[in-house]
Amino acid sequence: LRLGAVGRHASSNPHPNQIGLSGEGVFLWPGEGHRPGLEGRLLLESLWHGEGVYSRADLDLRLHFPLWAALTFSPAFNCYLFRDTDLGGMARYFRFSLGLNYAWRGKHQSR
């Protein structure tokens, strides 16, 4: 879990100076035997400028079904929302995807 303050300057933006708050969270529940693992990620951000607010939320949920060794089949659902008070309305998309993941786990040298 991470919470923080954000400051941005983008000269190409109509509102170059922005300040706000940001939060990120990651949830990992490892699978066991034939039970799939679960991974969740959430990003929330709100930036203020002189005349309005940019806000966004990004949620990613992923299941990990073990196939062989460290190879997993991973269906995922992603939801993204973005709002700019200068532009009325909200941009959003929902995505479902299928993938294969390989997590290499090796021994780490310590000193």
mmCIF file of C-alpha atoms in Angstrom, residues 22-106:
data_model
loop_
_atom_site.group_PDB
_atom_site.id
_atom_site.type_symbol
_atom_site.label_atom_id
_atom_site.label_comp_id
_atom_site.label_asym_id
_atom_site.label_seq_id
_atom_site.Cartn_x
_atom_site.Cartn_y
_atom_site.Cartn_z
ATOM 1 C CA SER A 22 -2.193 9.311 -5.211
ATOM 2 C CA GLY A 23 -2.733 5.855 -3.754
ATOM 3 C CA GLU A 24 -1.703 2.383 -4.882
ATOM 4 C CA GLY A 25 -2.479 -1.009 -3.438
ATOM 5 C CA VAL A 26 -1.474 -4.555 -4.362
ATOM 6 C CA PHE A 27 -3.127 -7.714 -3.096
ATOM 7 C CA LEU A 28 -1.468 -11.109 -3.659
ATOM 8 C CA TRP A 29 -3.037 -14.372 -2.569
ATOM 9 C CA PRO A 30 -0.861 -17.300 -3.635
ATOM 10 C CA GLY A 31 -2.506 -20.385 -5.058
ATOM 11 C CA GLU A 32 -2.144 -23.731 -3.377
ATOM 12 C CA GLY A 33 -2.412 -27.099 -5.088
ATOM 13 C CA HIS A 34 -5.085 -26.764 -7.776
ATOM 14 C CA ARG A 35 -6.548 -23.597 -6.209
ATOM 15 C CA PRO A 36 -5.717 -20.541 -8.342
ATOM 16 C CA GLY A 37 -3.833 -17.573 -6.991
ATOM 17 C CA LEU A 38 -5.336 -14.087 -7.042
ATOM 18 C CA GLU A 39 -3.600 -10.795 -7.788
ATOM 19 C CA GLY A 40 -5.272 -7.403 -7.497
ATOM 20 C CA ARG A 41 -3.897 -3.938 -8.178
ATOM 21 C CA LEU A 42 -5.622 -0.602 -7.603
ATOM 22 C CA LEU A 43 -4.398 2.890 -8.509
ATOM 23 C CA LEU A 44 -6.307 6.032 -7.504
ATOM 24 C CA GLU A 45 -5.117 9.518 -8.414
ATOM 25 C CA SER A 46 -6.617 12.987 -8.254
ATOM 26 C CA LEU A 47 -4.779 16.064 -9.551
ATOM 27 C CA TRP A 48 -5.959 19.640 -9.092
ATOM 28 C CA HIS A 49 -5.072 22.570 -11.288
ATOM 29 C CA GLY A 50 -6.252 26.172 -11.199
ATOM 30 C CA GLU A 51 -9.645 25.518 -12.771
ATOM 31 C CA GLY A 52 -10.521 21.857 -12.311
ATOM 32 C CA VAL A 53 -9.580 18.282 -11.439
ATOM 33 C CA TYR A 54 -8.207 15.227 -13.246
ATOM 34 C CA SER A 55 -9.197 11.958 -11.540
ATOM 35 C CA ARG A 56 -8.469 8.377 -12.488
ATOM 36 C CA ALA A 57 -8.955 4.902 -11.080
ATOM 37 C CA ASP A 58 -7.397 1.729 -12.464
ATOM 38 C CA LEU A 59 -8.355 -1.718 -11.111
ATOM 39 C CA ASP A 60 -6.711 -4.921 -12.345
ATOM 40 C CA LEU A 61 -7.774 -8.375 -11.096
ATOM 41 C CA ARG A 62 -5.944 -11.488 -12.274
ATOM 42 C CA LEU A 63 -6.300 -15.204 -11.485
ATOM 43 C CA HIS A 64 -3.308 -17.539 -11.804
ATOM 44 C CA PHE A 65 -4.113 -21.183 -12.615
ATOM 45 C CA PRO A 66 -1.002 -23.393 -12.325
ATOM 46 C CA LEU A 67 -0.131 -25.324 -15.507
ATOM 47 C CA TRP A 68 3.415 -26.583 -15.204
ATOM 48 C CA ALA A 69 6.263 -25.573 -12.866
ATOM 49 C CA ALA A 70 6.121 -21.741 -12.708
ATOM 50 C CA LEU A 71 3.875 -21.406 -15.794
ATOM 51 C CA THR A 72 0.337 -20.167 -15.105
ATOM 52 C CA PHE A 73 -2.754 -19.462 -17.182
ATOM 53 C CA SER A 74 -3.991 -16.021 -16.147
ATOM 54 C CA PRO A 75 -7.357 -14.560 -17.119
ATOM 55 C CA ALA A 76 -7.542 -10.882 -16.124
ATOM 56 C CA PHE A 77 -10.176 -8.173 -15.779
ATOM 57 C CA ASN A 78 -9.216 -4.489 -15.982
ATOM 58 C CA CYS A 79 -11.423 -1.468 -15.309
ATOM 59 C CA TYR A 80 -10.145 2.047 -16.037
ATOM 60 C CA LEU A 81 -12.002 5.310 -15.300
ATOM 61 C CA PHE A 82 -10.820 8.863 -16.095
ATOM 62 C CA ARG A 83 -12.583 12.166 -15.455
ATOM 63 C CA ASP A 84 -11.516 15.684 -16.421
ATOM 64 C CA THR A 85 -13.793 18.444 -15.101
ATOM 65 C CA ASP A 86 -12.883 20.596 -18.128
ATOM 66 C CA LEU A 87 -14.420 18.018 -20.482
ATOM 67 C CA GLY A 88 -17.810 16.832 -19.127
ATOM 68 C CA GLY A 89 -18.418 13.128 -18.662
ATOM 69 C CA MET A 90 -16.119 10.244 -17.848
ATOM 70 C CA ALA A 91 -13.897 8.078 -20.047
ATOM 71 C CA ARG A 92 -13.960 4.413 -19.115
ATOM 72 C CA TYR A 93 -13.109 1.018 -20.448
ATOM 73 C CA PHE A 94 -13.414 -2.560 -19.297
ATOM 74 C CA ARG A 95 -11.117 -5.258 -20.629
ATOM 75 C CA PHE A 96 -10.973 -9.014 -20.229
ATOM 76 C CA SER A 97 -7.790 -10.735 -21.339
ATOM 77 C CA LEU A 98 -6.221 -14.188 -21.287
ATOM 78 C CA GLY A 99 -2.524 -14.781 -20.848
ATOM 79 C CA LEU A 100 0.304 -17.070 -19.858
ATOM 80 C CA ASN A 101 2.736 -16.022 -17.127
ATOM 81 C CA TYR A 102 6.064 -17.513 -16.175
ATOM 82 C CA ALA A 103 7.530 -16.491 -12.824
ATOM 83 C CA TRP A 104 11.210 -17.298 -12.521
ATOM 84 C CA ARG A 105 12.213 -17.979 -8.957
ATOM 85 C CA GLY A 106 15.885 -18.329 -8.229
#
